[in-house]
Amino acid sequence: MILITGAAGFIGFHLAIRLLEKGERVYGIDNLNDYYDPDLKQSRLELLNASDNFRFEKLDLEDKAGIDDLFSKEKFQCVINLAAQAGVRYSLVNPYAYLESNLHGFLNILEACRHSQVGHLIYASSSSVYGKNTKMPFSVHDNVDHPVSLYAATKKSNELMAHTYSHLFGLPTTGLRFFTVYGPYGRPDMALFLFTKAILEDQPIDVYNNGEMLRDFTYVDDIVSGIENLIPIVPSPSTGWNSDSPDPASSTAPYKLYNIGNNNPVKLMDFIEAIESATGKKAKKNFLPIQPGDVPATYADVQDLVSTAGFKPGTSIQEGIRKFVDWYKEYYKVTF
């Protein structure tokens, strides 16, 4: 059985659907908090609950007793930790939520995996860990010690915590740095959702950094395929690892890091044009300076993912946005 934390979340939902379609048994947990519309999370859960191979429990990662009880009752071959307090800008408003969920909660997962001898822990990191880095494309082999948001700092901390458990206890861990994930059932706080809603309602959109942004937008099905391909690839110690010149992406412990991104950065204005094309409406743009915690560009080097998992994301922004807009119109019953 595979455990997915954050199963009612955006990526967790899509991953669970994919694994259930393959005939896997999936156990999902989620705290169903109100960071964004709980009805959207319930809609995802309804689709998941239609499968006899899916079991769900409302559970918070910070509930150590609840997590320990779950792991004592169930035997998980693989744990995929996607639950987290997300969002760069919200970390400026409510920093403690990030420490509680992303650090305390992740520690509970690490401890449970350690004591239950889980065969493989896969966890979500983020492209935000690259912070002040400007060398493009972003590589997992480069140092990432200069985050520019607390959210990014907690994700970098997850990588360090995972390495410690891989080193001390031999727990195989794989960290995945996701790059700007979008698609149907996406988070309402993300740009695509906000822009689509505003454009369809003839409301202005806020365009930060005066539109001078580059993002490696990655369609959710590509993210899921990357995770799916990596599940059976359990990390092993790197025999060539050199402590005089340490590679951040591997170790003498069973520990690995991968980027999962489209490897094709898109200008924000081109992104908006694709939404305009899919909706058939023009955007009213409100140009603003860059926001604290944001980075001007992201670009994923995915060579390690290609070499190890034999997969490279490739959904075009036009195709992905069209699929999202079609879903949005159907889900919210938008008619003209």
Coordinates of C-alpha atoms in Angstrom, one line a residue:
M1 CA 0.0 0.0 0.0
I2 CA 1.1 3.5 -0.8
L3 CA 0.5 6.4 1.6
I4 CA -0.1 9.9 0.1
T5 CA -0.2 12.8 2.6
G6 CA -2.1 15.8 1.3
A7 CA -4.3 13.4 -0.8
A8 CA -7.0 16.0 -1.0
G9 CA -4.5 18.6 -2.3
F10 CA -3.8 19.5 -5.9
I11 CA -0.9 17.2 -6.7
G12 CA -1.9 14.5 -4.1
F13 CA -5.3 14.1 -5.7
H14 CA -3.9 13.7 -9.3
L15 CA -1.2 11.3 -8.1
A16 CA -3.8 9.2 -6.2
I17 CA -6.0 9.1 -9.3
R18 CA -3.1 7.9 -11.4
L19 CA -2.0 5.2 -9.0
L20 CA -5.6 4.0 -8.4
E21 CA -6.0 3.7 -12.2
K22 CA -3.0 1.4 -12.2
G23 CA -4.6 -0.8 -9.6
E24 CA -2.5 0.3 -6.6
R25 CA -3.9 0.5 -3.1
V26 CA -3.7 4.0 -1.8
Y27 CA -4.2 5.4 1.7
G28 CA -4.7 9.1 1.8
I29 CA -4.5 11.6 4.6
D30 CA -5.2 15.3 4.7
N31 CA -6.2 17.8 7.4
L32 CA -8.7 19.5 5.0
N33 CA -7.8 23.0 6.3
D34 CA -9.3 26.2 5.0
Y35 CA -6.1 27.7 3.5
Y36 CA -8.2 27.6 0.3
D37 CA -11.7 26.6 -0.6
P38 CA -12.5 23.3 1.3
D39 CA -15.3 22.5 -1.2
L40 CA -12.6 22.0 -3.9
K41 CA -10.8 19.5 -1.6
Q42 CA -14.1 17.7 -0.9
S43 CA -14.7 17.5 -4.7
R44 CA -11.3 15.8 -5.2
L45 CA -12.1 13.4 -2.3
E46 CA -15.4 12.4 -3.8
L47 CA -13.7 11.3 -6.9
L48 CA -11.0 9.4 -5.0
N49 CA -13.6 7.7 -2.7
A50 CA -15.3 6.2 -5.8
S51 CA -12.4 3.7 -5.9
D52 CA -12.5 0.6 -3.6
N53 CA -8.7 0.7 -3.5
F54 CA -8.7 4.1 -1.8
R55 CA -8.9 4.7 2.0
F56 CA -9.0 8.1 3.6
E57 CA -8.4 9.5 7.0
K58 CA -8.6 13.1 8.1
L59 CA -5.3 13.6 9.9
D60 CA -2.9 16.4 10.5
L61 CA 0.8 15.8 10.1
E62 CA 1.4 17.7 13.3
D63 CA -0.6 15.1 15.2
K64 CA 2.2 12.8 16.2
A65 CA 0.0 10.3 18.1
G66 CA -2.3 10.1 15.1
I67 CA 0.6 9.6 12.7
D68 CA 2.2 6.9 14.9
D69 CA -1.1 5.1 15.3
L70 CA -1.6 5.1 11.5
F71 CA 1.8 3.6 10.9
S72 CA 1.3 1.0 13.6
K73 CA -1.9 -0.2 11.9
E74 CA -0.8 -0.1 8.3
K75 CA 2.3 -1.3 6.4
F76 CA 3.3 1.2 3.7
Q77 CA 5.8 0.1 1.1
C78 CA 6.2 3.7 0.0
V79 CA 5.2 7.1 1.6
I80 CA 4.8 10.1 -0.6
N81 CA 4.7 13.3 1.5
L82 CA 2.8 16.1 -0.4
A83 CA 1.1 17.7 2.6
A84 CA 2.5 21.1 3.5
Q85 CA 1.6 24.7 4.1
A86 CA 2.1 26.0 0.6
G87 CA 2.5 29.5 -0.8
V88 CA 5.4 32.0 -0.8
R89 CA 3.4 35.1 0.0
Y90 CA 1.3 33.6 2.8
S91 CA 4.6 32.8 4.6
L92 CA 5.1 36.5 5.1
V93 CA 1.7 36.7 6.8
N94 CA 1.5 33.5 8.8
P95 CA 5.1 32.2 9.3
Y96 CA 4.2 29.9 12.2
A97 CA 1.9 27.8 10.0
Y98 CA 5.0 26.8 7.9
L99 CA 7.1 25.8 10.9
E100 CA 4.2 23.7 12.3
S101 CA 3.3 21.9 9.1
N102 CA 6.4 21.8 7.1
L103 CA 9.0 21.2 9.9
H104 CA 7.1 19.6 12.8
G105 CA 4.8 17.7 10.5
F106 CA 7.6 16.4 8.3
L107 CA 9.6 15.3 11.4
N108 CA 6.6 13.2 12.4
I109 CA 6.6 11.5 9.0
L110 CA 10.4 10.9 9.1
E111 CA 10.1 9.3 12.6
A112 CA 7.2 7.2 11.5
C113 CA 9.0 6.0 8.4
R114 CA 12.1 5.2 10.4
H115 CA 10.4 3.1 13.0
S116 CA 8.1 1.4 10.5
Q117 CA 11.0 0.6 8.2
V118 CA 9.3 2.2 5.2
G119 CA 11.1 1.2 1.9
H120 CA 11.0 4.6 0.2
L121 CA 10.0 8.1 1.3
I122 CA 9.3 10.5 -1.5
Y123 CA 8.7 14.1 -0.4
A124 CA 7.8 17.4 -2.1
S125 CA 10.4 20.1 -2.1
S126 CA 10.1 23.2 -4.3
S127 CA 11.9 25.2 -7.0
S128 CA 11.7 28.1 -4.5
V129 CA 14.8 26.7 -2.7
Y130 CA 16.9 28.1 -5.5
G131 CA 16.3 31.6 -4.0
K132 CA 19.0 34.0 -5.0
N133 CA 20.5 31.6 -7.5
T134 CA 20.7 33.1 -11.0
K135 CA 22.7 30.4 -12.8
M136 CA 20.2 28.9 -15.3
P137 CA 18.9 26.3 -15.6
F138 CA 18.6 25.5 -11.9
S139 CA 20.5 22.3 -11.2
V140 CA 20.2 20.0 -8.2
H141 CA 24.0 19.8 -8.1
D142 CA 24.2 23.5 -7.3
N143 CA 24.3 25.0 -3.8
V144 CA 21.0 26.4 -2.5
D145 CA 21.8 28.2 0.7
H146 CA 20.1 31.6 0.0
P147 CA 16.3 31.2 0.1
V148 CA 14.2 34.4 -0.1
S149 CA 11.1 33.2 1.7
L150 CA 10.3 31.3 4.8
Y151 CA 8.4 28.8 2.6
A152 CA 11.6 28.1 0.7
A153 CA 13.6 27.9 3.9
T154 CA 11.3 25.2 5.2
K155 CA 11.5 23.2 2.0
K156 CA 15.3 23.4 2.1
S157 CA 15.1 22.3 5.7
N158 CA 13.0 19.2 4.6
E159 CA 15.9 18.2 2.3
L160 CA 18.4 18.5 5.2
M161 CA 16.2 16.6 7.6
A162 CA 15.7 13.9 5.0
H163 CA 19.4 13.6 4.5
T164 CA 20.0 13.3 8.2
Y165 CA 17.5 10.4 8.5
S166 CA 19.0 8.7 5.4
H167 CA 22.4 9.0 6.9
L168 CA 21.6 8.0 10.5
F169 CA 18.9 5.4 9.9
G170 CA 19.4 4.2 6.3
L171 CA 15.9 5.6 5.3
P172 CA 15.8 5.9 1.5
T173 CA 14.6 9.4 0.7
T174 CA 13.9 11.1 -2.6
G175 CA 13.2 14.9 -2.7
L176 CA 11.4 16.4 -5.6
R177 CA 11.7 20.1 -6.5
F178 CA 8.5 21.0 -8.3
F179 CA 8.4 23.9 -10.7
T180 CA 5.2 26.0 -10.8
V181 CA 2.6 23.2 -11.1
Y182 CA -0.7 24.0 -12.8
G183 CA -3.7 22.1 -14.2
P184 CA -7.3 21.1 -13.5
Y185 CA -8.3 21.1 -9.8
G186 CA -5.4 23.5 -9.2
R187 CA -5.0 25.7 -6.2
P188 CA -7.1 28.9 -6.2
D189 CA -4.2 30.9 -4.9
M190 CA -2.0 30.2 -8.0
A191 CA -1.7 32.6 -10.9
L192 CA -3.5 30.5 -13.5
F193 CA -6.6 30.1 -11.3
L194 CA -6.6 33.8 -10.3
F195 CA -6.0 35.0 -13.9
T196 CA -8.6 32.7 -15.4
K197 CA -11.3 33.7 -12.9
A198 CA -10.6 37.4 -13.2
I199 CA -10.5 37.3 -17.0
L200 CA -13.8 35.4 -17.3
E201 CA -15.4 37.9 -14.9
D202 CA -14.0 40.9 -16.7
Q203 CA -11.9 41.9 -13.7
P204 CA -8.3 43.2 -13.8
I205 CA -5.4 40.9 -13.0
D206 CA -2.3 41.9 -11.0
V207 CA 0.8 41.4 -13.1
Y208 CA 3.9 41.5 -10.8
N209 CA 7.4 42.6 -11.7
N210 CA 5.7 44.6 -14.5
G211 CA 5.3 41.3 -16.4
E212 CA 9.1 40.7 -16.5
M213 CA 8.8 37.2 -15.0
L214 CA 9.9 33.8 -16.4
R215 CA 8.4 30.6 -15.0
D216 CA 9.0 27.0 -15.8
F217 CA 5.3 26.1 -15.7
T218 CA 4.8 22.4 -15.3
Y219 CA 1.5 20.6 -16.1
V220 CA 0.3 18.4 -13.2
D221 CA 0.2 15.2 -15.3
D222 CA 3.9 15.6 -16.0
I223 CA 4.6 16.1 -12.3
V224 CA 2.6 12.9 -11.5
S225 CA 4.4 10.9 -14.2
G226 CA 7.7 12.0 -12.7
I227 CA 6.7 10.8 -9.3
E228 CA 5.2 7.6 -10.6
N229 CA 8.4 6.7 -12.5
L230 CA 10.5 7.4 -9.4
I231 CA 8.5 5.3 -6.9
P232 CA 10.3 2.0 -7.7
I233 CA 13.7 3.7 -8.0
V234 CA 14.8 3.5 -4.4
P235 CA 17.9 5.6 -3.8
S236 CA 21.2 3.9 -2.9
P237 CA 24.4 5.4 -1.6
S238 CA 26.5 7.1 -4.2
T239 CA 29.8 5.3 -4.5
G240 CA 31.5 8.2 -6.2
W241 CA 30.4 10.9 -3.7
N242 CA 33.4 13.1 -2.7
S243 CA 33.2 14.9 0.7
D244 CA 35.9 17.3 -0.5
S245 CA 33.6 18.4 -3.3
P246 CA 30.1 17.4 -2.0
D247 CA 27.3 17.0 -4.6
P248 CA 24.1 18.4 -3.0
A249 CA 21.9 16.0 -5.0
S250 CA 23.4 12.7 -3.7
S251 CA 25.2 11.3 -0.7
T252 CA 27.0 8.3 0.8
A253 CA 23.5 7.8 2.3
P254 CA 20.4 6.5 0.3
Y255 CA 19.4 10.1 -0.6
K256 CA 18.6 11.8 -3.9
L257 CA 17.2 15.1 -5.2
Y258 CA 15.5 15.7 -8.6
N259 CA 14.0 18.7 -10.3
I260 CA 10.6 18.1 -12.0
G261 CA 10.0 21.0 -14.3
N262 CA 9.1 21.6 -17.9
N263 CA 12.7 22.6 -18.8
N264 CA 11.1 25.4 -20.9
P265 CA 10.7 28.8 -19.1
V266 CA 7.8 30.9 -20.3
K267 CA 7.4 34.7 -20.2
L268 CA 4.6 35.7 -17.9
M269 CA 3.1 37.8 -20.7
D270 CA 3.0 34.8 -23.0
F271 CA 1.4 32.8 -20.2
I272 CA -1.3 35.5 -20.0
E273 CA -1.8 35.4 -23.8
A274 CA -2.3 31.7 -23.7
I275 CA -5.1 32.2 -21.1
E276 CA -6.6 34.9 -23.3
S277 CA -6.6 32.5 -26.2
A278 CA -8.2 29.7 -24.2
T279 CA -10.9 31.9 -22.7
G280 CA -11.5 34.0 -25.8
K281 CA -11.2 37.2 -23.7
K282 CA -8.6 39.9 -23.2
A283 CA -7.1 40.5 -19.8
K284 CA -7.2 43.9 -18.1
K285 CA -3.7 44.2 -16.6
N286 CA -2.6 46.0 -13.5
F287 CA 1.2 46.1 -13.6
L288 CA 2.9 46.0 -10.2
P289 CA 6.4 45.7 -8.7
I290 CA 7.8 42.3 -7.8
Q291 CA 6.5 40.9 -4.5
P292 CA 8.7 40.1 -1.5
G293 CA 9.7 36.5 -1.6
D294 CA 9.3 36.1 -5.3
V295 CA 12.1 35.3 -7.7
P296 CA 12.2 36.8 -11.2
A297 CA 12.8 33.5 -13.1
T298 CA 12.8 29.7 -12.7
Y299 CA 14.2 27.2 -15.2
A300 CA 14.6 23.5 -14.4
D301 CA 17.6 21.3 -15.4
V302 CA 15.9 17.9 -15.5
Q303 CA 18.8 15.8 -16.9
D304 CA 18.9 13.7 -13.7
L305 CA 15.2 12.9 -14.0
V306 CA 15.6 11.9 -17.6
S307 CA 18.7 9.8 -16.9
T308 CA 17.3 8.0 -13.9
A309 CA 13.6 7.8 -14.5
G310 CA 13.5 7.9 -18.3
F311 CA 11.0 10.7 -18.3
K312 CA 11.0 14.4 -19.3
P313 CA 8.0 16.7 -18.8
G314 CA 6.7 18.0 -22.2
T315 CA 3.1 19.4 -22.0
S316 CA 3.0 22.7 -23.8
I317 CA 1.7 25.7 -22.0
Q318 CA -1.0 26.1 -24.6
E319 CA -2.3 22.6 -24.2
G320 CA -2.1 22.7 -20.4
I321 CA -3.9 26.0 -20.1
R322 CA -6.6 24.9 -22.5
K323 CA -7.3 21.8 -20.3
F324 CA -7.4 24.0 -17.2
V325 CA -9.8 26.5 -18.7
D326 CA -12.0 23.7 -20.0
W327 CA -12.1 22.2 -16.5
Y328 CA -12.7 25.6 -14.8
K329 CA -15.7 26.4 -17.0
E330 CA -17.2 23.0 -16.4
Y331 CA -16.5 22.9 -12.7
Y332 CA -17.8 26.4 -12.0
K333 CA -20.5 26.2 -14.6
V334 CA -19.3 29.2 -16.6
T335 CA -21.6 30.0 -19.5
F336 CA -21.7 32.9 -21.9

